[in-house]
Amino acid sequence: QVQLVESGGGLVQAGGSLRLSCAASGRTFSAKAMGWFRQAPGKERELVAAISVSGTTYSTYSVKGRFTISRDNAENTLYLQMNSLKPEDTAVYYCAAATVRLHPTIVKSRYEYQDWGQGTQVTVSS
């Protein structure tokens, strides 16, 4: 099991940037596939971006070219760099960890993630 703590959320104007961090405890972070999800009020939790154990990345269409997921295994930290933010990006953002058997695996389904952080609020004003 991995404990995850997100930080870096806040209020930003449209067009601005934020960098979210997710600090992971334990020695298994480097062996976990990781993901960033978000949940807006009244909506389901959705995948924003994911990264495999070996560093392959995926981002959903709505954030492609604006958001970048990365990981630093030496620091046990997952990042989400968010640029050109839009009001529709407003949500609570969660990081999550998944156990995988194959290192190139990108995990897209939220039901395959075992560990979740508490979330950090991102609000983008117009």
mmCIF file of N, CA and C in Angstrom:
data_model
loop_
_atom_site.group_PDB
_atom_site.id
_atom_site.type_symbol
_atom_site.label_atom_id
_atom_site.label_comp_id
_atom_site.label_asym_id
_atom_site.label_seq_id
_atom_site.Cartn_x
_atom_site.Cartn_y
_atom_site.Cartn_z
ATOM 1 N N GLN A 1 0.841 -1.193 0.000
ATOM 2 C CA GLN A 1 0.000 0.000 0.000
ATOM 3 C C GLN A 1 0.877 1.244 0.000
ATOM 4 N N VAL A 2 0.395 2.280 -0.693
ATOM 5 C CA VAL A 2 1.129 3.532 -0.783
ATOM 6 C C VAL A 2 0.240 4.650 -0.258
ATOM 7 N N GLN A 3 0.778 5.496 0.611
ATOM 8 C CA GLN A 3 0.057 6.694 1.059
ATOM 9 C C GLN A 3 0.419 7.846 0.123
ATOM 10 N N LEU A 4 -0.606 8.570 -0.320
ATOM 11 C CA LEU A 4 -0.422 9.622 -1.310
ATOM 12 C C LEU A 4 -0.955 10.946 -0.767
ATOM 13 N N VAL A 5 -0.184 12.006 -0.941
ATOM 14 C CA VAL A 5 -0.599 13.330 -0.488
ATOM 15 C C VAL A 5 -0.388 14.336 -1.608
ATOM 16 N N GLU A 6 -1.496 14.922 -2.083
ATOM 17 C CA GLU A 6 -1.421 15.913 -3.158
ATOM 18 C C GLU A 6 -1.199 17.310 -2.589
ATOM 19 N N SER A 7 -0.591 18.163 -3.394
ATOM 20 C CA SER A 7 -0.427 19.576 -3.056
ATOM 21 C C SER A 7 -0.289 20.376 -4.335
ATOM 22 N N GLY A 8 -0.395 21.696 -4.210
ATOM 23 C CA GLY A 8 -0.179 22.559 -5.364
ATOM 24 C C GLY A 8 -1.430 23.142 -5.978
ATOM 25 N N GLY A 9 -2.594 22.734 -5.491
ATOM 26 C CA GLY A 9 -3.823 23.298 -6.028
ATOM 27 C C GLY A 9 -4.008 24.739 -5.586
ATOM 28 N N GLY A 10 -5.024 25.389 -6.162
ATOM 29 C CA GLY A 10 -5.296 26.771 -5.791
ATOM 30 C C GLY A 10 -6.204 27.444 -6.797
ATOM 31 N N LEU A 11 -6.276 28.765 -6.667
ATOM 32 C CA LEU A 11 -7.100 29.586 -7.551
ATOM 33 C C LEU A 11 -6.191 30.265 -8.568
ATOM 34 N N VAL A 12 -6.544 30.161 -9.831
ATOM 35 C CA VAL A 12 -5.739 30.750 -10.890
ATOM 36 C C VAL A 12 -6.669 31.291 -11.974
ATOM 37 N N GLN A 13 -6.217 32.317 -12.662
ATOM 38 C CA GLN A 13 -7.010 32.862 -13.760
ATOM 39 C C GLN A 13 -6.865 32.001 -15.011
ATOM 40 N N ALA A 14 -7.860 32.065 -15.862
ATOM 41 C CA ALA A 14 -7.801 31.343 -17.133
ATOM 42 C C ALA A 14 -6.539 31.736 -17.885
ATOM 43 N N GLY A 15 -5.884 30.737 -18.466
ATOM 44 C CA GLY A 15 -4.626 30.957 -19.159
ATOM 45 C C GLY A 15 -3.406 30.773 -18.287
ATOM 46 N N GLY A 16 -3.618 30.661 -16.984
ATOM 47 C CA GLY A 16 -2.511 30.504 -16.060
ATOM 48 C C GLY A 16 -2.041 29.061 -15.946
ATOM 49 N N SER A 17 -1.096 28.851 -15.024
ATOM 50 C CA SER A 17 -0.485 27.527 -14.843
ATOM 51 C C SER A 17 -0.461 27.154 -13.367
ATOM 52 N N LEU A 18 -0.486 25.874 -13.132
ATOM 53 C CA LEU A 18 -0.281 25.303 -11.804
ATOM 54 C C LEU A 18 0.507 24.011 -11.958
ATOM 55 N N ARG A 19 1.237 23.669 -10.914
ATOM 56 C CA ARG A 19 1.945 22.389 -10.889
ATOM 57 C C ARG A 19 1.494 21.626 -9.654
ATOM 58 N N LEU A 20 0.843 20.507 -9.871
ATOM 59 C CA LEU A 20 0.422 19.645 -8.779
ATOM 60 C C LEU A 20 1.514 18.635 -8.468
ATOM 61 N N SER A 21 1.655 18.336 -7.182
ATOM 62 C CA SER A 21 2.595 17.316 -6.736
ATOM 63 C C SER A 21 1.836 16.260 -5.943
ATOM 64 N N CYS A 22 2.338 15.057 -5.982
ATOM 65 C CA CYS A 22 1.773 13.947 -5.210
ATOM 66 C C CYS A 22 2.942 13.209 -4.565
ATOM 67 N N ALA A 23 3.071 13.377 -3.261
ATOM 68 C CA ALA A 23 4.149 12.731 -2.519
ATOM 69 C C ALA A 23 3.691 11.355 -2.061
ATOM 70 N N ALA A 24 4.505 10.353 -2.340
ATOM 71 C CA ALA A 24 4.159 8.973 -1.996
ATOM 72 C C ALA A 24 5.072 8.450 -0.903
ATOM 73 N N SER A 25 4.486 7.724 0.028
ATOM 74 C CA SER A 25 5.280 7.089 1.085
ATOM 75 C C SER A 25 5.621 5.667 0.665
ATOM 76 N N GLY A 26 6.592 5.073 1.342
ATOM 77 C CA GLY A 26 6.925 3.695 1.055
ATOM 78 C C GLY A 26 7.956 3.538 -0.035
ATOM 79 N N ARG A 27 8.418 2.307 -0.207
ATOM 80 C CA ARG A 27 9.492 2.033 -1.151
ATOM 81 C C ARG A 27 8.988 1.449 -2.458
ATOM 82 N N THR A 28 7.665 1.394 -2.641
ATOM 83 C CA THR A 28 7.132 0.741 -3.825
ATOM 84 C C THR A 28 6.682 1.711 -4.902
ATOM 85 N N PHE A 29 6.884 3.018 -4.692
ATOM 86 C CA PHE A 29 6.392 4.002 -5.651
ATOM 87 C C PHE A 29 6.891 3.710 -7.056
ATOM 88 N N SER A 30 8.165 3.390 -7.191
ATOM 89 C CA SER A 30 8.741 3.204 -8.529
ATOM 90 C C SER A 30 8.145 2.005 -9.258
ATOM 91 N N ALA A 31 7.507 1.118 -8.536
ATOM 92 C CA ALA A 31 6.909 -0.080 -9.132
ATOM 93 C C ALA A 31 5.420 0.092 -9.414
ATOM 94 N N LYS A 32 4.900 1.283 -9.194
ATOM 95 C CA LYS A 32 3.469 1.551 -9.374
ATOM 96 C C LYS A 32 3.204 2.339 -10.642
ATOM 97 N N ALA A 33 2.164 1.962 -11.358
ATOM 98 C CA ALA A 33 1.617 2.846 -12.388
ATOM 99 C C ALA A 33 0.824 3.931 -11.672
ATOM 100 N N MET A 34 0.899 5.153 -12.174
ATOM 101 C CA MET A 34 0.289 6.286 -11.481
ATOM 102 C C MET A 34 -0.661 7.039 -12.397
ATOM 103 N N GLY A 35 -1.594 7.736 -11.770
ATOM 104 C CA GLY A 35 -2.541 8.516 -12.555
ATOM 105 C C GLY A 35 -3.007 9.747 -11.814
ATOM 106 N N TRP A 36 -3.423 10.738 -12.588
ATOM 107 C CA TRP A 36 -4.117 11.914 -12.053
ATOM 108 C C TRP A 36 -5.567 11.856 -12.548
ATOM 109 N N PHE A 37 -6.484 12.026 -11.611
ATOM 110 C CA PHE A 37 -7.905 12.077 -11.916
ATOM 111 C C PHE A 37 -8.452 13.427 -11.431
ATOM 112 N N ARG A 38 -9.625 13.767 -11.904
ATOM 113 C CA ARG A 38 -10.290 14.958 -11.387
ATOM 114 C C ARG A 38 -11.791 14.697 -11.309
ATOM 115 N N GLN A 39 -12.416 15.429 -10.390
ATOM 116 C CA GLN A 39 -13.860 15.302 -10.211
ATOM 117 C C GLN A 39 -14.451 16.677 -9.972
ATOM 118 N N ALA A 40 -15.304 17.091 -10.883
ATOM 119 C CA ALA A 40 -16.018 18.357 -10.747
ATOM 120 C C ALA A 40 -17.356 18.092 -10.056
ATOM 121 N N PRO A 41 -17.952 19.102 -9.435
ATOM 122 C CA PRO A 41 -19.233 18.903 -8.748
ATOM 123 C C PRO A 41 -20.288 18.325 -9.680
ATOM 124 N N GLY A 42 -20.946 17.259 -9.223
ATOM 125 C CA GLY A 42 -22.001 16.642 -9.995
ATOM 126 C C GLY A 42 -21.545 15.765 -11.135
ATOM 127 N N LYS A 43 -20.233 15.586 -11.253
ATOM 128 C CA LYS A 43 -19.703 14.772 -12.347
ATOM 129 C C LYS A 43 -18.914 13.588 -11.806
ATOM 130 N N GLU A 44 -18.719 12.608 -12.671
ATOM 131 C CA GLU A 44 -17.943 11.438 -12.266
ATOM 132 C C GLU A 44 -16.448 11.758 -12.266
ATOM 133 N N ARG A 45 -15.712 10.992 -11.488
ATOM 134 C CA ARG A 45 -14.265 11.137 -11.473
ATOM 135 C C ARG A 45 -13.717 10.641 -12.807
ATOM 136 N N GLU A 46 -12.857 11.454 -13.424
ATOM 137 C CA GLU A 46 -12.340 11.101 -14.746
ATOM 138 C C GLU A 46 -10.816 11.131 -14.768
ATOM 139 N N LEU A 47 -10.251 10.287 -15.614
ATOM 140 C CA LEU A 47 -8.808 10.257 -15.781
ATOM 141 C C LEU A 47 -8.351 11.497 -16.540
ATOM 142 N N VAL A 48 -7.292 12.112 -16.036
ATOM 143 C CA VAL A 48 -6.676 13.255 -16.709
ATOM 144 C C VAL A 48 -5.420 12.807 -17.438
ATOM 145 N N ALA A 49 -4.552 12.106 -16.720
ATOM 146 C CA ALA A 49 -3.294 11.652 -17.295
ATOM 147 C C ALA A 49 -2.783 10.468 -16.490
ATOM 148 N N ALA A 50 -1.975 9.638 -17.150
ATOM 149 C CA ALA A 50 -1.426 8.467 -16.477
ATOM 150 C C ALA A 50 0.003 8.237 -16.950
ATOM 151 N N ILE A 51 0.762 7.545 -16.113
ATOM 152 C CA ILE A 51 2.155 7.247 -16.449
ATOM 153 C C ILE A 51 2.471 5.836 -15.989
ATOM 154 N N SER A 52 3.191 5.107 -16.829
ATOM 155 C CA SER A 52 3.528 3.732 -16.498
ATOM 156 C C SER A 52 4.768 3.681 -15.610
ATOM 157 N N VAL A 53 5.097 2.480 -15.164
ATOM 158 C CA VAL A 53 6.318 2.274 -14.383
ATOM 159 C C VAL A 53 7.542 2.689 -15.194
ATOM 160 N N SER A 54 7.517 2.403 -16.475
ATOM 161 C CA SER A 54 8.671 2.691 -17.326
ATOM 162 C C SER A 54 8.657 4.107 -17.893
ATOM 163 N N GLY A 55 7.628 4.902 -17.563
ATOM 164 C CA GLY A 55 7.621 6.309 -17.949
ATOM 165 C C GLY A 55 6.786 6.660 -19.159
ATOM 166 N N THR A 56 6.117 5.698 -19.737
ATOM 167 C CA THR A 56 5.196 5.994 -20.838
ATOM 168 C C THR A 56 4.022 6.801 -20.300
ATOM 169 N N THR A 57 3.616 7.819 -21.065
ATOM 170 C CA THR A 57 2.548 8.681 -20.577
ATOM 171 C C THR A 57 1.328 8.651 -21.491
ATOM 172 N N TYR A 58 0.210 9.029 -20.882
ATOM 173 C CA TYR A 58 -1.069 9.156 -21.594
ATOM 174 C C TYR A 58 -1.781 10.355 -21.003
ATOM 175 N N SER A 59 -2.438 11.132 -21.852
ATOM 176 C CA SER A 59 -3.293 12.203 -21.355
ATOM 177 C C SER A 59 -4.588 12.200 -22.148
ATOM 178 N N THR A 60 -5.661 12.557 -21.472
ATOM 179 C CA THR A 60 -6.955 12.560 -22.117
ATOM 180 C C THR A 60 -7.038 13.710 -23.127
ATOM 181 N N TYR A 61 -7.938 13.567 -24.098
ATOM 182 C CA TYR A 61 -7.988 14.503 -25.210
ATOM 183 C C TYR A 61 -8.166 15.946 -24.755
ATOM 184 N N SER A 62 -8.976 16.162 -23.741
ATOM 185 C CA SER A 62 -9.308 17.527 -23.325
ATOM 186 C C SER A 62 -8.116 18.286 -22.739
ATOM 187 N N VAL A 63 -7.073 17.584 -22.326
ATOM 188 C CA VAL A 63 -5.917 18.269 -21.731
ATOM 189 C C VAL A 63 -4.649 18.079 -22.547
ATOM 190 N N LYS A 64 -4.748 17.339 -23.633
ATOM 191 C CA LYS A 64 -3.560 17.044 -24.452
ATOM 192 C C LYS A 64 -2.943 18.339 -24.966
ATOM 193 N N GLY A 65 -1.629 18.453 -24.797
ATOM 194 C CA GLY A 65 -0.930 19.652 -25.218
ATOM 195 C C GLY A 65 -0.903 20.742 -24.163
ATOM 196 N N ARG A 66 -1.685 20.582 -23.099
ATOM 197 C CA ARG A 66 -1.720 21.573 -22.021
ATOM 198 C C ARG A 66 -1.187 21.003 -20.709
ATOM 199 N N PHE A 67 -1.466 19.740 -20.416
ATOM 200 C CA PHE A 67 -1.058 19.113 -19.165
ATOM 201 C C PHE A 67 0.042 18.085 -19.443
ATOM 202 N N THR A 68 0.987 17.986 -18.518
ATOM 203 C CA THR A 68 2.069 17.008 -18.643
ATOM 204 C C THR A 68 2.237 16.269 -17.325
ATOM 205 N N ILE A 69 2.180 14.952 -17.390
ATOM 206 C CA ILE A 69 2.410 14.125 -16.213
ATOM 207 C C ILE A 69 3.854 13.661 -16.213
ATOM 208 N N SER A 70 4.451 13.605 -15.030
ATOM 209 C CA SER A 70 5.824 13.111 -14.912
ATOM 210 C C SER A 70 6.003 12.514 -13.521
ATOM 211 N N ARG A 71 7.081 11.774 -13.364
ATOM 212 C CA ARG A 71 7.363 11.166 -12.059
ATOM 213 C C ARG A 71 8.844 11.259 -11.766
ATOM 214 N N ASP A 72 9.166 11.388 -10.490
ATOM 215 C CA ASP A 72 10.541 11.381 -10.017
ATOM 216 C C ASP A 72 10.644 10.251 -9.006
ATOM 217 N N ASN A 73 11.150 9.118 -9.440
ATOM 218 C CA ASN A 73 11.195 7.954 -8.556
ATOM 219 C C ASN A 73 12.183 8.149 -7.405
ATOM 220 N N ALA A 74 13.209 8.927 -7.611
ATOM 221 C CA ALA A 74 14.177 9.185 -6.533
ATOM 222 C C ALA A 74 13.538 9.992 -5.409
ATOM 223 N N GLU A 75 12.568 10.854 -5.770
ATOM 224 C CA GLU A 75 11.881 11.682 -4.785
ATOM 225 C C GLU A 75 10.522 11.119 -4.400
ATOM 226 N N ASN A 76 10.141 9.968 -4.963
ATOM 227 C CA ASN A 76 8.817 9.378 -4.681
ATOM 228 C C ASN A 76 7.691 10.382 -4.927
ATOM 229 N N THR A 77 7.772 11.097 -6.044
ATOM 230 C CA THR A 77 6.807 12.153 -6.305
ATOM 231 C C THR A 77 6.285 12.082 -7.740
ATOM 232 N N LEU A 78 4.992 12.299 -7.845
ATOM 233 C CA LEU A 78 4.301 12.390 -9.128
ATOM 234 C C LEU A 78 3.922 13.845 -9.347
ATOM 235 N N TYR A 79 4.020 14.304 -10.595
ATOM 236 C CA TYR A 79 3.699 15.691 -10.909
ATOM 237 C C TYR A 79 2.647 15.785 -12.010
ATOM 238 N N LEU A 80 1.940 16.912 -12.005
ATOM 239 C CA LEU A 80 1.066 17.269 -13.111
ATOM 240 C C LEU A 80 1.273 18.755 -13.391
ATOM 241 N N GLN A 81 1.941 19.055 -14.489
ATOM 242 C CA GLN A 81 2.115 20.435 -14.915
ATOM 243 C C GLN A 81 0.926 20.825 -15.767
ATOM 244 N N MET A 82 0.218 21.865 -15.340
ATOM 245 C CA MET A 82 -1.007 22.282 -16.025
ATOM 246 C C MET A 82 -0.815 23.698 -16.562
ATOM 247 N N ASN A 83 -0.845 23.835 -17.862
ATOM 248 C CA ASN A 83 -0.700 25.128 -18.526
ATOM 249 C C ASN A 83 -1.976 25.486 -19.271
ATOM 250 N N SER A 84 -2.093 26.751 -19.631
ATOM 251 C CA SER A 84 -3.263 27.222 -20.399
ATOM 252 C C SER A 84 -4.566 26.751 -19.770
ATOM 253 N N LEU A 85 -4.677 26.945 -18.479
ATOM 254 C CA LEU A 85 -5.845 26.442 -17.748
ATOM 255 C C LEU A 85 -7.122 27.130 -18.192
ATOM 256 N N LYS A 86 -8.206 26.360 -18.180
ATOM 257 C CA LYS A 86 -9.523 26.834 -18.580
ATOM 258 C C LYS A 86 -10.491 26.685 -17.409
ATOM 259 N N PRO A 87 -11.564 27.468 -17.385
ATOM 260 C CA PRO A 87 -12.545 27.305 -16.297
ATOM 261 C C PRO A 87 -13.075 25.877 -16.197
ATOM 262 N N GLU A 88 -13.176 25.173 -17.296
ATOM 263 C CA GLU A 88 -13.676 23.796 -17.256
ATOM 264 C C GLU A 88 -12.688 22.814 -16.643
ATOM 265 N N ASP A 89 -11.487 23.260 -16.342
ATOM 266 C CA ASP A 89 -10.523 22.422 -15.615
ATOM 267 C C ASP A 89 -10.758 22.460 -14.099
ATOM 268 N N THR A 90 -11.673 23.300 -13.664
ATOM 269 C CA THR A 90 -11.981 23.405 -12.239
ATOM 270 C C THR A 90 -12.504 22.080 -11.705
ATOM 271 N N ALA A 91 -11.852 21.565 -10.663
ATOM 272 C CA ALA A 91 -12.219 20.269 -10.093
ATOM 273 C C ALA A 91 -11.318 19.983 -8.902
ATOM 274 N N VAL A 92 -11.655 18.926 -8.183
ATOM 275 C CA VAL A 92 -10.719 18.367 -7.213
ATOM 276 C C VAL A 92 -9.867 17.347 -7.952
ATOM 277 N N TYR A 93 -8.559 17.482 -7.811
ATOM 278 C CA TYR A 93 -7.627 16.608 -8.501
ATOM 279 C C TYR A 93 -7.050 15.587 -7.524
ATOM 280 N N TYR A 94 -7.049 14.337 -7.963
ATOM 281 C CA TYR A 94 -6.569 13.223 -7.143
ATOM 282 C C TYR A 94 -5.437 12.487 -7.852
ATOM 283 N N CYS A 95 -4.448 12.058 -7.081
ATOM 284 C CA CYS A 95 -3.482 11.130 -7.645
ATOM 285 C C CYS A 95 -3.812 9.729 -7.145
ATOM 286 N N ALA A 96 -3.395 8.735 -7.903
ATOM 287 C CA ALA A 96 -3.725 7.356 -7.577
ATOM 288 C C ALA A 96 -2.597 6.440 -8.033
ATOM 289 N N ALA A 97 -2.495 5.301 -7.343
ATOM 290 C CA ALA A 97 -1.446 4.326 -7.633
ATOM 291 C C ALA A 97 -2.069 2.969 -7.922
ATOM 292 N N ALA A 98 -1.476 2.271 -8.882
ATOM 293 C CA ALA A 98 -1.978 0.955 -9.279
ATOM 294 C C ALA A 98 -0.831 -0.048 -9.367
ATOM 295 N N THR A 99 -1.110 -1.242 -8.914
ATOM 296 C CA THR A 99 -0.139 -2.333 -9.048
ATOM 297 C C THR A 99 -0.294 -2.961 -10.423
ATOM 298 N N VAL A 100 0.814 -3.101 -11.135
ATOM 299 C CA VAL A 100 0.770 -3.683 -12.473
ATOM 300 C C VAL A 100 1.829 -4.787 -12.575
ATOM 301 N N ARG A 101 1.614 -5.696 -13.527
ATOM 302 C CA ARG A 101 2.580 -6.774 -13.744
ATOM 303 C C ARG A 101 3.593 -6.421 -14.822
ATOM 304 N N LEU A 102 3.180 -5.567 -15.751
ATOM 305 C CA LEU A 102 4.052 -5.208 -16.867
ATOM 306 C C LEU A 102 4.392 -3.726 -16.793
ATOM 307 N N HIS A 103 5.667 -3.409 -16.868
ATOM 308 C CA HIS A 103 6.107 -2.035 -16.660
ATOM 309 C C HIS A 103 5.579 -1.032 -17.673
ATOM 310 N N PRO A 104 5.351 -1.399 -18.937
ATOM 311 C CA PRO A 104 4.838 -0.392 -19.882
ATOM 312 C C PRO A 104 3.340 -0.114 -19.729
ATOM 313 N N THR A 105 2.663 -0.784 -18.805
ATOM 314 C CA THR A 105 1.209 -0.680 -18.713
ATOM 315 C C THR A 105 0.757 0.701 -18.255
ATOM 316 N N ILE A 106 -0.142 1.292 -19.045
ATOM 317 C CA ILE A 106 -0.847 2.512 -18.668
ATOM 318 C C ILE A 106 -2.197 2.094 -18.116
ATOM 319 N N VAL A 107 -2.518 2.521 -16.920
ATOM 320 C CA VAL A 107 -3.791 2.153 -16.302
ATOM 321 C C VAL A 107 -4.766 3.304 -16.486
ATOM 322 N N LYS A 108 -5.873 3.052 -17.184
ATOM 323 C CA LYS A 108 -6.826 4.121 -17.491
ATOM 324 C C LYS A 108 -8.099 4.041 -16.655
ATOM 325 N N SER A 109 -8.427 2.869 -16.172
ATOM 326 C CA SER A 109 -9.678 2.721 -15.431
ATOM 327 C C SER A 109 -9.459 3.054 -13.958
ATOM 328 N N ARG A 110 -10.332 3.877 -13.393
ATOM 329 C CA ARG A 110 -10.187 4.241 -11.990
ATOM 330 C C ARG A 110 -10.374 3.032 -11.082
ATOM 331 N N TYR A 111 -11.065 2.013 -11.563
ATOM 332 C CA TYR A 111 -11.344 0.834 -10.741
ATOM 333 C C TYR A 111 -10.113 -0.061 -10.575
ATOM 334 N N GLU A 112 -9.075 0.195 -11.346
ATOM 335 C CA GLU A 112 -7.843 -0.578 -11.236
ATOM 336 C C GLU A 112 -6.820 0.076 -10.331
ATOM 337 N N TYR A 113 -7.142 1.249 -9.801
ATOM 338 C CA TYR A 113 -6.238 1.917 -8.877
ATOM 339 C C TYR A 113 -6.595 1.540 -7.450
ATOM 340 N N GLN A 114 -5.592 1.170 -6.670
ATOM 341 C CA GLN A 114 -5.837 0.701 -5.308
ATOM 342 C C GLN A 114 -5.672 1.805 -4.261
ATOM 343 N N ASP A 115 -4.802 2.751 -4.528
ATOM 344 C CA ASP A 115 -4.488 3.763 -3.515
ATOM 345 C C ASP A 115 -4.775 5.158 -4.066
ATOM 346 N N TRP A 116 -5.364 6.008 -3.225
ATOM 347 C CA TRP A 116 -5.782 7.343 -3.623
ATOM 348 C C TRP A 116 -5.334 8.377 -2.599
ATOM 349 N N GLY A 117 -5.035 9.576 -3.101
ATOM 350 C CA GLY A 117 -4.800 10.692 -2.201
ATOM 351 C C GLY A 117 -6.110 11.345 -1.810
ATOM 352 N N GLN A 118 -6.014 12.398 -0.979
ATOM 353 C CA GLN A 118 -7.219 13.051 -0.470
ATOM 354 C C GLN A 118 -7.739 14.117 -1.411
ATOM 355 N N GLY A 119 -6.949 14.499 -2.401
ATOM 356 C CA GLY A 119 -7.378 15.470 -3.391
ATOM 357 C C GLY A 119 -6.919 16.884 -3.089
ATOM 358 N N THR A 120 -6.788 17.674 -4.137
ATOM 359 C CA THR A 120 -6.446 19.084 -4.003
ATOM 360 C C THR A 120 -7.325 19.873 -4.976
ATOM 361 N N GLN A 121 -7.872 20.987 -4.488
ATOM 362 C CA GLN A 121 -8.823 21.773 -5.275
ATOM 363 C C GLN A 121 -8.083 22.667 -6.268
ATOM 364 N N VAL A 122 -8.542 22.634 -7.505
ATOM 365 C CA VAL A 122 -8.060 23.556 -8.539
ATOM 366 C C VAL A 122 -9.260 24.352 -9.037
ATOM 367 N N THR A 123 -9.165 25.667 -8.932
ATOM 368 C CA THR A 123 -10.237 26.540 -9.391
ATOM 369 C C THR A 123 -9.680 27.520 -10.412
ATOM 370 N N VAL A 124 -10.290 27.534 -11.588
ATOM 371 C CA VAL A 124 -9.844 28.419 -12.658
ATOM 372 C C VAL A 124 -10.939 29.444 -12.920
ATOM 373 N N SER A 125 -10.619 30.698 -12.715
ATOM 374 C CA SER A 125 -11.598 31.773 -12.918
ATOM 375 C C SER A 125 -11.507 32.320 -14.345
ATOM 376 N N SER A 126 -12.641 32.763 -14.845
ATOM 377 C CA SER A 126 -12.681 33.291 -16.226
ATOM 378 C C SER A 126 -12.408 34.780 -16.270
#
